[in-house]
Short mmCIF file of C-alpha atoms in Angstrom, two decimals:
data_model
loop_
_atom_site.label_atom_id
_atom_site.label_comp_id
_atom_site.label_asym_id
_atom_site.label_seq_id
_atom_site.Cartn_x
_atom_site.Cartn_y
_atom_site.Cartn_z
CA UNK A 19 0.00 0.00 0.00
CA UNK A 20 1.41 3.08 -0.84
CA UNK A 21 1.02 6.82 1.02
CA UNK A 22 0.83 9.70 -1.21
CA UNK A 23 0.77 12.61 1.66
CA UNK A 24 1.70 13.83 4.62
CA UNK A 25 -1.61 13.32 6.42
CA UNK A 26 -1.90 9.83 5.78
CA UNK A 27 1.45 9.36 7.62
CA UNK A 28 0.52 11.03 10.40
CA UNK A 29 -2.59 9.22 10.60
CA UNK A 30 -0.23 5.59 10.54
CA UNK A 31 1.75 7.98 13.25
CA UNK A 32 -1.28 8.89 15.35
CA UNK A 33 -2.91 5.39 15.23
CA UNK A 34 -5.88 6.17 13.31
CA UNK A 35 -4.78 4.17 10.71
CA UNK A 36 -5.22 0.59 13.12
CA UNK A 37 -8.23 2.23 14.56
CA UNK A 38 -9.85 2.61 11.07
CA UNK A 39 -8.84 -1.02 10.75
CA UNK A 40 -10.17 -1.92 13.45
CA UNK A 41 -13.73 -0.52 12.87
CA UNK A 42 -13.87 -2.39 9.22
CA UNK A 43 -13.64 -5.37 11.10
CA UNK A 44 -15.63 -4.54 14.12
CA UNK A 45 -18.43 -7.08 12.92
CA UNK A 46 -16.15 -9.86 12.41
CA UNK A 47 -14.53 -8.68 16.43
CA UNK A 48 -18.05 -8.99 18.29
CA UNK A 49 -18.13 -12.20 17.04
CA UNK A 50 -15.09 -14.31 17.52
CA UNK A 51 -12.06 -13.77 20.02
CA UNK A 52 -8.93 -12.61 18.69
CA UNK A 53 -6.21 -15.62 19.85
CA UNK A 54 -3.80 -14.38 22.62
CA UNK A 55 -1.06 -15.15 20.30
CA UNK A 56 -1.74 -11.51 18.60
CA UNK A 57 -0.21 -10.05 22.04
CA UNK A 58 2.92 -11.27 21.69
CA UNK A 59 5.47 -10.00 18.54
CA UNK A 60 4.55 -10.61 14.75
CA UNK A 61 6.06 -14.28 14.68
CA UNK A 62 5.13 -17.49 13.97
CA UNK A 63 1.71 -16.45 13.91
CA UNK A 64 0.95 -18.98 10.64
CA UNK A 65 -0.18 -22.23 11.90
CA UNK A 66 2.58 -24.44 11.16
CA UNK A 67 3.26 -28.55 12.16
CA UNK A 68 7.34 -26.99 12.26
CA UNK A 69 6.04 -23.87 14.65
CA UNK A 70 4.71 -26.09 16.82
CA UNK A 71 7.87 -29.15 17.02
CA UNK A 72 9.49 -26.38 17.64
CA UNK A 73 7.92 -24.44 20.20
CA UNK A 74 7.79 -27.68 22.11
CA UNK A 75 11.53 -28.26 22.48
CA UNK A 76 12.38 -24.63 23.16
CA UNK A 77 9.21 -24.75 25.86
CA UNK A 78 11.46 -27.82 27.57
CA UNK A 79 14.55 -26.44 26.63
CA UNK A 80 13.57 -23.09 28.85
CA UNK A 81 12.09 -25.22 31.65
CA UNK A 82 15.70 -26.90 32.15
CA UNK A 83 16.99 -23.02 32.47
CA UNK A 84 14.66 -22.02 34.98
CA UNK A 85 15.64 -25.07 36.98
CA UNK A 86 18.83 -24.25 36.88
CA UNK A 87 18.56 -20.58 37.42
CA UNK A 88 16.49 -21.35 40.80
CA UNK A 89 18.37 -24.30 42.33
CA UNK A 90 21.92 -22.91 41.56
CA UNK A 91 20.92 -19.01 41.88
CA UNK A 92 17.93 -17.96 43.09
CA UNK A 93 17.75 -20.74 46.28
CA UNK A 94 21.10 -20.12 47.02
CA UNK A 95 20.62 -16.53 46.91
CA UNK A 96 17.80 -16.77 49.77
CA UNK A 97 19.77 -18.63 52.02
CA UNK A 98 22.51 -15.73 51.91
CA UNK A 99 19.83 -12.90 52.42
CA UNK A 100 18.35 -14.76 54.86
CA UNK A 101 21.41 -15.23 57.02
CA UNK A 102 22.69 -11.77 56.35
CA UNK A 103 19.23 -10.23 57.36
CA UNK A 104 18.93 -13.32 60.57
CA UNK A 105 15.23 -13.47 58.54
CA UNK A 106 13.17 -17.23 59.00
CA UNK A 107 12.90 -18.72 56.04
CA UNK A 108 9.03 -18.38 55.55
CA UNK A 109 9.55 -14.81 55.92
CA UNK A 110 11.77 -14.75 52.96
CA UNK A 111 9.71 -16.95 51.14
CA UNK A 112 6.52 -14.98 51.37
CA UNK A 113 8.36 -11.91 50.63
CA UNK A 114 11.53 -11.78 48.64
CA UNK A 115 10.86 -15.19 46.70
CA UNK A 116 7.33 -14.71 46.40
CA UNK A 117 8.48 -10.66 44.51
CA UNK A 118 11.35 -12.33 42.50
CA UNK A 119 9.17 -15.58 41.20
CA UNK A 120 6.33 -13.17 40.83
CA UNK A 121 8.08 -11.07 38.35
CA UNK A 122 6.52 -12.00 35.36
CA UNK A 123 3.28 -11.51 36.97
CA UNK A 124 4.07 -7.74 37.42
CA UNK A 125 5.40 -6.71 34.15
CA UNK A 126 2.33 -8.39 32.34
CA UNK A 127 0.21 -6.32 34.77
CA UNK A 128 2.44 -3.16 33.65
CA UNK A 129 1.77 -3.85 30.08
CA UNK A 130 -1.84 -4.42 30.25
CA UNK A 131 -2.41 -1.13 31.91
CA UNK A 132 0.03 1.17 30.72
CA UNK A 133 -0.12 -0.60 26.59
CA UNK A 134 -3.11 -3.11 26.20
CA UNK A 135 -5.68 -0.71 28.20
CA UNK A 136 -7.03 -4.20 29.01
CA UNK A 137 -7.59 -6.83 31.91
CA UNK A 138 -5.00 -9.36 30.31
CA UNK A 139 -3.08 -8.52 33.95
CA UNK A 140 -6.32 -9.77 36.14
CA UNK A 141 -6.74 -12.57 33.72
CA UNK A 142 -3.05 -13.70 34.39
CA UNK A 143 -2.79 -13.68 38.10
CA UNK A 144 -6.76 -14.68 38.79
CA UNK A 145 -5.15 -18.31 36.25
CA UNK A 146 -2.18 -18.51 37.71
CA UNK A 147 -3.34 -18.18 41.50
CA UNK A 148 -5.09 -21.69 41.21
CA UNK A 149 -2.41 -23.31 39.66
CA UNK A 150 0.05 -21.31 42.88
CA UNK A 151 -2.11 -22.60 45.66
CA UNK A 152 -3.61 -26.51 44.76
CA UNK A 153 -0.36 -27.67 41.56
CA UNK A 154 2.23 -26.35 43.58
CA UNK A 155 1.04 -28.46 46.47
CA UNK A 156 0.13 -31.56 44.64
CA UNK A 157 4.24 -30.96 42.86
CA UNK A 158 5.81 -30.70 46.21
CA UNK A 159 3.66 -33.61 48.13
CA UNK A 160 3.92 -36.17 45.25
CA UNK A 161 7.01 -35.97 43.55
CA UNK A 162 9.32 -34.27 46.18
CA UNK A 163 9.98 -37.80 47.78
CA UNK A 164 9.88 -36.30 50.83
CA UNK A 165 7.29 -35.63 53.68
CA UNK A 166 7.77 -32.35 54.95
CA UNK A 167 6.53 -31.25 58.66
CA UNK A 168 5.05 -27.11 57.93
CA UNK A 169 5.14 -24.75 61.02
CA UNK A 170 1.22 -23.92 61.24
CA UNK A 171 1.88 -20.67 62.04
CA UNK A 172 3.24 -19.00 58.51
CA UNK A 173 0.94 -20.94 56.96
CA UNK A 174 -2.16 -19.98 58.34
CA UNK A 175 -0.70 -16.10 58.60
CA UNK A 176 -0.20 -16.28 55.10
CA UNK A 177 -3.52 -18.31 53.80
CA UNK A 178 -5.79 -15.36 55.93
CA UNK A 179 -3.36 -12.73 53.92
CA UNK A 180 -4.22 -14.33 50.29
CA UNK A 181 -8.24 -14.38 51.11
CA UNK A 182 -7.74 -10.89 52.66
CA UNK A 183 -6.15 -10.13 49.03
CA UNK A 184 -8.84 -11.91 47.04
CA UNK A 185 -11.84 -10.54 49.12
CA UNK A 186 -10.05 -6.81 48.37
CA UNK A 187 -9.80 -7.73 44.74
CA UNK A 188 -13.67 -8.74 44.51
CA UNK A 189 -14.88 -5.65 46.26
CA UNK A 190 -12.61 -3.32 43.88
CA UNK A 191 -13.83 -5.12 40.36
CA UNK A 192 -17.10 -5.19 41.71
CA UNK A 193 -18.47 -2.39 39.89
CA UNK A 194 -15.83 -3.24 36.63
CA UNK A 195 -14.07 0.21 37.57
CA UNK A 196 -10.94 0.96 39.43
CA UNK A 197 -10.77 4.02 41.51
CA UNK A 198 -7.46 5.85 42.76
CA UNK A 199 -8.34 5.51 46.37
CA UNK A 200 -9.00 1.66 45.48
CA UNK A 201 -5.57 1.26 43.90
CA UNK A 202 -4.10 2.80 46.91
CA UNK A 203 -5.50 0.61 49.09
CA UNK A 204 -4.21 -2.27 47.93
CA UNK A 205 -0.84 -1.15 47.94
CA UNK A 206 -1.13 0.13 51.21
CA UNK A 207 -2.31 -2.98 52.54
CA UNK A 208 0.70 -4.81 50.92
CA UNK A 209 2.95 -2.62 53.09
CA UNK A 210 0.81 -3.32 56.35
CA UNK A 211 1.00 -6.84 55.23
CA UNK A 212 5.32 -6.32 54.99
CA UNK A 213 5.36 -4.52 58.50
CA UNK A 214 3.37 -8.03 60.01
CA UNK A 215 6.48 -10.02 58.70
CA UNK A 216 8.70 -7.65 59.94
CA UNK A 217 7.61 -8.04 63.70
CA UNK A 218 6.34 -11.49 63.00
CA UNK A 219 8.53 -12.92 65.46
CA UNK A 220 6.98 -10.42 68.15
CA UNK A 221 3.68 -11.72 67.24
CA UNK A 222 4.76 -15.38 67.48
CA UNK A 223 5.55 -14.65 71.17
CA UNK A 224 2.16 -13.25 71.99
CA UNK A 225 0.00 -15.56 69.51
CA UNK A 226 1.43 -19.29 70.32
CA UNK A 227 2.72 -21.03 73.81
CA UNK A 228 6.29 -21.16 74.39
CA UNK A 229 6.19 -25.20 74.20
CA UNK A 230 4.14 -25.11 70.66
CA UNK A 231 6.26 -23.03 69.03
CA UNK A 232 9.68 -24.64 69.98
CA UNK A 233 8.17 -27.76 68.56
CA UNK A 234 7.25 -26.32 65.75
CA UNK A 235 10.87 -24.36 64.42
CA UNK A 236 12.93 -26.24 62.16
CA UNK A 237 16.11 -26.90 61.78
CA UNK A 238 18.01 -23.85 60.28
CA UNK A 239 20.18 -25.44 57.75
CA UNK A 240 22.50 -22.78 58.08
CA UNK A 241 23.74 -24.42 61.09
CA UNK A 242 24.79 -26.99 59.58
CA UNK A 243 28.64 -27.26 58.01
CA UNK A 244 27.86 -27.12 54.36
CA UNK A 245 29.94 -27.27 51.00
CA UNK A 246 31.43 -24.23 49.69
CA UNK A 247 29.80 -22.85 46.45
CA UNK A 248 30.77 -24.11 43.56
CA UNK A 249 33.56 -21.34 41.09
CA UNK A 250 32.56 -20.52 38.17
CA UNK A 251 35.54 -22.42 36.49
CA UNK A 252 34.36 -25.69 38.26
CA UNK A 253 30.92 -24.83 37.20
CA UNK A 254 31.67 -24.51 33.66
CA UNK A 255 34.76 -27.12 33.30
CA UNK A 256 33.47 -29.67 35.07
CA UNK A 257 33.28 -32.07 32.81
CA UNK A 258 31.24 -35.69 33.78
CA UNK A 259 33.71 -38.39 34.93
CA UNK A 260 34.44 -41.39 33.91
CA UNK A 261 32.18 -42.95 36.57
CA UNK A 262 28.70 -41.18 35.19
CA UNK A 263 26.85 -43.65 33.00
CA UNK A 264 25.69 -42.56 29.06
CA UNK A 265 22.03 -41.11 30.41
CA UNK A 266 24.47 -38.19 32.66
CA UNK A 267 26.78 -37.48 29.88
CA UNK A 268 23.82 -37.02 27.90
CA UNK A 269 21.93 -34.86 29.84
CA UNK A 270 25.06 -32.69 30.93
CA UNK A 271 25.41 -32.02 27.22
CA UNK A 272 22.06 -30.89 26.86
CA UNK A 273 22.08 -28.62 29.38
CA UNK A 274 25.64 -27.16 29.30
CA UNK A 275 25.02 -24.38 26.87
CA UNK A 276 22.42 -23.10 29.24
CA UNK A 277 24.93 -23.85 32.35
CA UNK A 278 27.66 -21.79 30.85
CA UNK A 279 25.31 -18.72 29.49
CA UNK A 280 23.78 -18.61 33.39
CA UNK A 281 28.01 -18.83 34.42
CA UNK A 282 28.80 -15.90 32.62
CA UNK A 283 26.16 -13.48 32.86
CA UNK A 284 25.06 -14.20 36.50
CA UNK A 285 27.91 -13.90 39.28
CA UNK A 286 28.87 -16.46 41.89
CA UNK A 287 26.21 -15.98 44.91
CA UNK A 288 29.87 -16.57 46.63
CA UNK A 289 30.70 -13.09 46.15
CA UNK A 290 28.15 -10.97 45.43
CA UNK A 291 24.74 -12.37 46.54
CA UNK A 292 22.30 -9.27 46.23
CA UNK A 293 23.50 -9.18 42.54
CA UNK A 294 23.15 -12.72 41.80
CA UNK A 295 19.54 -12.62 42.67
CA UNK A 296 18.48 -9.83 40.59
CA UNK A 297 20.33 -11.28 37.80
CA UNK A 298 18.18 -14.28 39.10
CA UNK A 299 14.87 -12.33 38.65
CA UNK A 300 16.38 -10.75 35.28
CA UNK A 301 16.35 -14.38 33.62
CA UNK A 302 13.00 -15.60 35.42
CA UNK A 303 11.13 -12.65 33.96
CA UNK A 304 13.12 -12.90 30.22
CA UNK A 305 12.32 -17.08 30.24
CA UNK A 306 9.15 -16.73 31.21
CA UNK A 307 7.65 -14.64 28.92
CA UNK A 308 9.53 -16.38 25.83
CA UNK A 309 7.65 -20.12 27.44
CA UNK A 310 4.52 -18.10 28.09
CA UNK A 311 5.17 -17.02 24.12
CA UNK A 312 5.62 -20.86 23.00
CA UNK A 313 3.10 -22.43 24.83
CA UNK A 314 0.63 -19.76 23.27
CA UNK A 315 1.84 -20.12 20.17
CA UNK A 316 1.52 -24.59 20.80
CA UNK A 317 -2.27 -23.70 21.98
CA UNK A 318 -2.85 -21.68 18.99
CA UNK A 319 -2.11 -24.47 16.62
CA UNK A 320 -3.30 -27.18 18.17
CA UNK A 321 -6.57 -25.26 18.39
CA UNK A 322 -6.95 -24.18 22.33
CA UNK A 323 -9.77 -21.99 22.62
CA UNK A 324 -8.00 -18.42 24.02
CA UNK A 325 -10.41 -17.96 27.08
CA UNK A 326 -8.56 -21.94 28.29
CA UNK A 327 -5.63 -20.82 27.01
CA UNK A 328 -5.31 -17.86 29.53
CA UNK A 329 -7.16 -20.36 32.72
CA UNK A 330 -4.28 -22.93 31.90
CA UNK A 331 -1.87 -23.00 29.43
CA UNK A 332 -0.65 -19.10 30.21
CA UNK A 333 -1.39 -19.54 33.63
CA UNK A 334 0.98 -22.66 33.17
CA UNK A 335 3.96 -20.35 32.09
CA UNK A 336 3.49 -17.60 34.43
CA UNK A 337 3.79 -19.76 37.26
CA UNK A 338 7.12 -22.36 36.36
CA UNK A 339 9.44 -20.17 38.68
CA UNK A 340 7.01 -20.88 42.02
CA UNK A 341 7.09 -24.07 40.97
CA UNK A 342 10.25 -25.10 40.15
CA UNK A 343 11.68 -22.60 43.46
CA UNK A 344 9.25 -23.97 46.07
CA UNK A 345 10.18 -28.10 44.57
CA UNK A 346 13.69 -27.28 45.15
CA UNK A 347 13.18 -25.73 48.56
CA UNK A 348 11.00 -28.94 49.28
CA UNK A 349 13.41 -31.12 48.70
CA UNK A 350 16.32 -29.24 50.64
CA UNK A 351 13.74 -29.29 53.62
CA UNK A 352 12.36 -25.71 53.84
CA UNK A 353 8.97 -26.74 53.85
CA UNK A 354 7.13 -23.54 55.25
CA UNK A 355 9.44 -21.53 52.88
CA UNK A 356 7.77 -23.26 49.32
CA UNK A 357 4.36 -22.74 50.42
CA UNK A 358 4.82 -19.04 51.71
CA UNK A 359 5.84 -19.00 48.24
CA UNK A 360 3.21 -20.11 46.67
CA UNK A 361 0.61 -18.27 48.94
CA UNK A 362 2.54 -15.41 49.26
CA UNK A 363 2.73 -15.07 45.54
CA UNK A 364 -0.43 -14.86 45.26
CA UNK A 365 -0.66 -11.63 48.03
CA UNK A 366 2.03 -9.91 46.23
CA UNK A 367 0.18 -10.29 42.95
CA UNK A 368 -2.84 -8.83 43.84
CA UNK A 369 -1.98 -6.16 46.28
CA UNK A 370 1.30 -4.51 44.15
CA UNK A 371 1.32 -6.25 40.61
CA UNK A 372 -2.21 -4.80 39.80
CA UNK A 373 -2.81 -1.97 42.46
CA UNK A 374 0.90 -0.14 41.74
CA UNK A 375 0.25 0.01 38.11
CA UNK A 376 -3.18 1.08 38.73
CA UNK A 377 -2.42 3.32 41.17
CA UNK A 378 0.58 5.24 38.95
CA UNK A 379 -1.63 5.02 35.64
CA UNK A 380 -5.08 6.96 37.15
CA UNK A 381 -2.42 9.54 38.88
CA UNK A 382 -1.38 10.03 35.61
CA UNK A 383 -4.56 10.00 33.58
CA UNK A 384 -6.54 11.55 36.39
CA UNK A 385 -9.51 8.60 35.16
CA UNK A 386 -11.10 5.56 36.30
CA UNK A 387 -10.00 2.51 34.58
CA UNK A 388 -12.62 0.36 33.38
CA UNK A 389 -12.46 -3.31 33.55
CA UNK A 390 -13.93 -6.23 31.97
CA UNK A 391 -15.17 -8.41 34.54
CA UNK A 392 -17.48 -10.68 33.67
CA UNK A 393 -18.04 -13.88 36.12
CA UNK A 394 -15.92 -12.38 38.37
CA UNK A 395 -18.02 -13.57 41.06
CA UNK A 396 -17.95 -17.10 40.31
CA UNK A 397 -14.02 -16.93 39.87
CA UNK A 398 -13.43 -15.33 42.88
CA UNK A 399 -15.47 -17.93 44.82
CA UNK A 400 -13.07 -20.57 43.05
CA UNK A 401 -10.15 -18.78 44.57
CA UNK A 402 -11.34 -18.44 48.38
CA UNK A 403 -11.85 -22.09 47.66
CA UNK A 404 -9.03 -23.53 46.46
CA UNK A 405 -7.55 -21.49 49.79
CA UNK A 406 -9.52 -22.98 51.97
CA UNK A 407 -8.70 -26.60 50.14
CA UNK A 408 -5.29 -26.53 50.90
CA UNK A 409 -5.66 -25.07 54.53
CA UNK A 410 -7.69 -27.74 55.43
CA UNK A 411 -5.85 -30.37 53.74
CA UNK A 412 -2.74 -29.51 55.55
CA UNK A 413 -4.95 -29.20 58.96
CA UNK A 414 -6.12 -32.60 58.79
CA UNK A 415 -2.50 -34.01 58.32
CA UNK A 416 -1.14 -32.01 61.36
CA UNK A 417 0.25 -29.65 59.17
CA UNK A 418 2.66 -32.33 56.73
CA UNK A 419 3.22 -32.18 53.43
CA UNK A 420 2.68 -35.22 51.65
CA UNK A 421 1.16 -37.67 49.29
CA UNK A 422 -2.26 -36.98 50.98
CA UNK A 423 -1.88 -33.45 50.96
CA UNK A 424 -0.65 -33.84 46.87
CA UNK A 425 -3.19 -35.83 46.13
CA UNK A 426 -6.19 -33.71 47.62
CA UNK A 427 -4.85 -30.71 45.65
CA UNK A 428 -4.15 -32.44 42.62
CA UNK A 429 -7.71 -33.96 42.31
CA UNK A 430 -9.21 -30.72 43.53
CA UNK A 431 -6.87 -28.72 40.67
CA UNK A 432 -8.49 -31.41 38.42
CA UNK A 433 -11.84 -30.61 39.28
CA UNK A 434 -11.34 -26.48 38.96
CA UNK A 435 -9.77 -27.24 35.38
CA UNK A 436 -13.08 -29.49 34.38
CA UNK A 437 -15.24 -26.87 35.95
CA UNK A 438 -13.41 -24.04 34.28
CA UNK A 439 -13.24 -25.67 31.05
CA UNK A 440 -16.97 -26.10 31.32
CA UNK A 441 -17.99 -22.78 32.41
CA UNK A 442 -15.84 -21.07 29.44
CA UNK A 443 -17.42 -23.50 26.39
CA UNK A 444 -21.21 -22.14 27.66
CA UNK A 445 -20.18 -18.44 26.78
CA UNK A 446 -17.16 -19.11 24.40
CA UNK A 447 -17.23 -17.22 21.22
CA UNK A 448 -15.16 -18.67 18.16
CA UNK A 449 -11.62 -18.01 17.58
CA UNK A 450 -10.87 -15.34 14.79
CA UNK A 451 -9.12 -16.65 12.29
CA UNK A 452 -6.08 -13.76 11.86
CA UNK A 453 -5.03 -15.54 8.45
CA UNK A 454 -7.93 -14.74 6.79
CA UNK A 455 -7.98 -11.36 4.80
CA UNK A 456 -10.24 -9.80 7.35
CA UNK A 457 -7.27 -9.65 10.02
CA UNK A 458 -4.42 -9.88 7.88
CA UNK A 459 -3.30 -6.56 9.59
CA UNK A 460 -2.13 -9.18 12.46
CA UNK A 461 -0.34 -11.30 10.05
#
């Protein structure tokens, strides 16, 4: 297409040009869903056999990186901070794990408000805060190999936090609007919710009995004599020996690339820890958003309705670091830290991932934001819920995390999946097909 004027540039310059666009095909909007795959960069958006081989192995391929990145970074990390700041491990994992792992959480919230002018934010964390609270449990209590005893306390401190957040969240949408003094709340009630941690310890003293509570602490495994870190020249020469069958030789050559990328661009938590963990976040929020990319772009051409995309597949990629972090805590024996992950995720999301943008974009505007937020109601419910689930499920045991405890949250995530599934098919609307000539502006 060729522009003969000065106006009609401007008009590409000023957007009118995608608006007018837009209203050709309004007809053809209002009646199918445009696929999630149109928020993400003009690639591989062709349905293509290749695309999606493809996708799949760099979707794995990235899932080995973020296990690396939290077990040999990010972990480590958190054991430094929390022995330089004398901080209990729940503590840090309901606050500075739950921010780091929560990272791409908060920068889709920033682009939804401040570029998409949509709800794709509240559409990420509501999806992603099932899979936090019942997969996460179900990961650690099946496949951890371990049973894990949880301190009651941070867990039911942070469980009444997350359906403070979720009950906050429901009264705010309520009316589909955001207000400033709404936004503000929310963030204001994340810092209340900081200063609690803070003096937790004071409030242990008043809140439990002096014999309950010693039986309760763990271990701190900084007590214990541990190996030094490994260098980075051991990290990146060392080489499998002759002792390792074929099946370890194979898999250190898979992921060595990855090992010696991480080696070079993240320092040694040795030396400098603080830096090693926002390096940490750096790659959790960069890897996440290229799997979330993939896996939409696997969805799109296998055929996965959008609205399921964003309750599962999305909320899938949004949430690999709290699962991968709170597994490897698991299995090193900070049980209360994974699950004030996982819970405390969730708090972080909704008070400062959606009320700081919010907050910062009607300053700026000086206007409500509007919000699309239909069966909120019945998605909120499933949340307080799946809260409750968990809670309970860990109450019966006496507070251990286990097979029981997996398997009561894996069924129950099975059950909020079929549900979900279920609900979205009644209302669905089809898929727009961006291929076709009508939206070949997206192609």
């Amino acid at each position: 297409m060729a522009y003969h004027n000065d106006a009609e540039w401007a008009r590409i310059i000023n957007g009118d040009y995608v608006n007018s666009i837009m209203r050709r095909t309004n007809d053809q909007v209002n009646n199918c869903t445009l696929p999630s795959i149109v928020e993400f960069p003009n690639l591989m958006r062709k349905k293509s056999i290749g695309y999606t081989v493809a996708c799949v192995f760099i979707s794995l391929y990235i899932f080995i990186m973020l296990a690396i990145i939290c077990e040999s970074y990010l972990v480590p990390s958190m054991e430094r901070l929390c022995y330089s700041l004398r901080m209990s491990y729940d503590v840090a994992g309901a606050t500075f794990m739950a921010a780091a792992t929560s990272a791409p959480e908060f920068f889709v919230c920033i682009v939804a408000t401040f570029v998409a002018k949509g709800d794709m934010g509240i559409g990420t964390i509501v999806g992603s805060s099932v899979f936090n609270v019942l997969a996460i449990a179900a990961l650690c209590g099946i496949f951890s190999g371990v049973y894990t005893k949880l301190d009651w306390w941070p867990v039911t401190r942070d469980c009444f936090w997350y359906l403070l957040s979720i009950c906050a969240l429901f009264g705010i949408l309520f009316d589909s609007q955001v207000e400033l003094y709404e936004a503000i709340i929310l963030v204001v009630l994340y810092f209340i919710y900081l200063i609690g941690l803070i003096f937790d310890g004071k409030i242990q003293k008043v809140c439990r009995t002096r014999d309950f509570a010693e039986g309760a602490l763990q271990e701190n495994p900084l007590d214990r004599k541990e190996d030094a870190m490994k260098s980075f020249k051991e990290t990146v020469c060392g080489f499998p020996t002759k002792e390792n069958n074929t099946c370890s030789k194979i898999w250190f050559a898979i992921k060595y690339p990855a090992v010696v990328l991480l080696a070079i661009t993240t320092p040694s938590v040795r030396s400098i820890f603080f830096l090693t963990l926002i390096m940490a976040v750096v790659w959790i929020s960069i890897l996440s958003y290229l799997v979330t990319w993939t896996l939409t772009i696997i969805g799109y051409n296998i055929g996965i309705p959008d609205s399921i995309m964003g309750l599962t597949v999305l909320a899938f990629g949004t949430s690999v670091p709290e699962a991968v972090s709170s597994f490897i805590v698991v299995r090193k024996g900070y049980g209360s830290m994974a699950m004030c992950n996982a819970i405390g995720s969730n708090t972080f999301d909704v008070f400062l991932c959606m009320g700081l943008p919010w907050m910062i974009a009607i300053a700026i505007d000086s206007k409500k934001i509007d919000i699309n937020s239909d069966g909120l109601a019945k998605t909120t419910g499933v949340l307080i819920i799946t809260g409750a689930v968990v809670y309970f499920s860990l109450l019966g045991t006496k507070f251990v995390l286990g097979k029981i405890v997996g398997w009561i949250c894996l069924v129950s995530y099975l059950a909020f999946f079929t549900f979900a599934i279920a609900m979205e098919l009644m209302v669905l609307k089809p898929t727009c097909d961006i291929e076709s000539g009508h939206y070949s502006f997206y192609t």
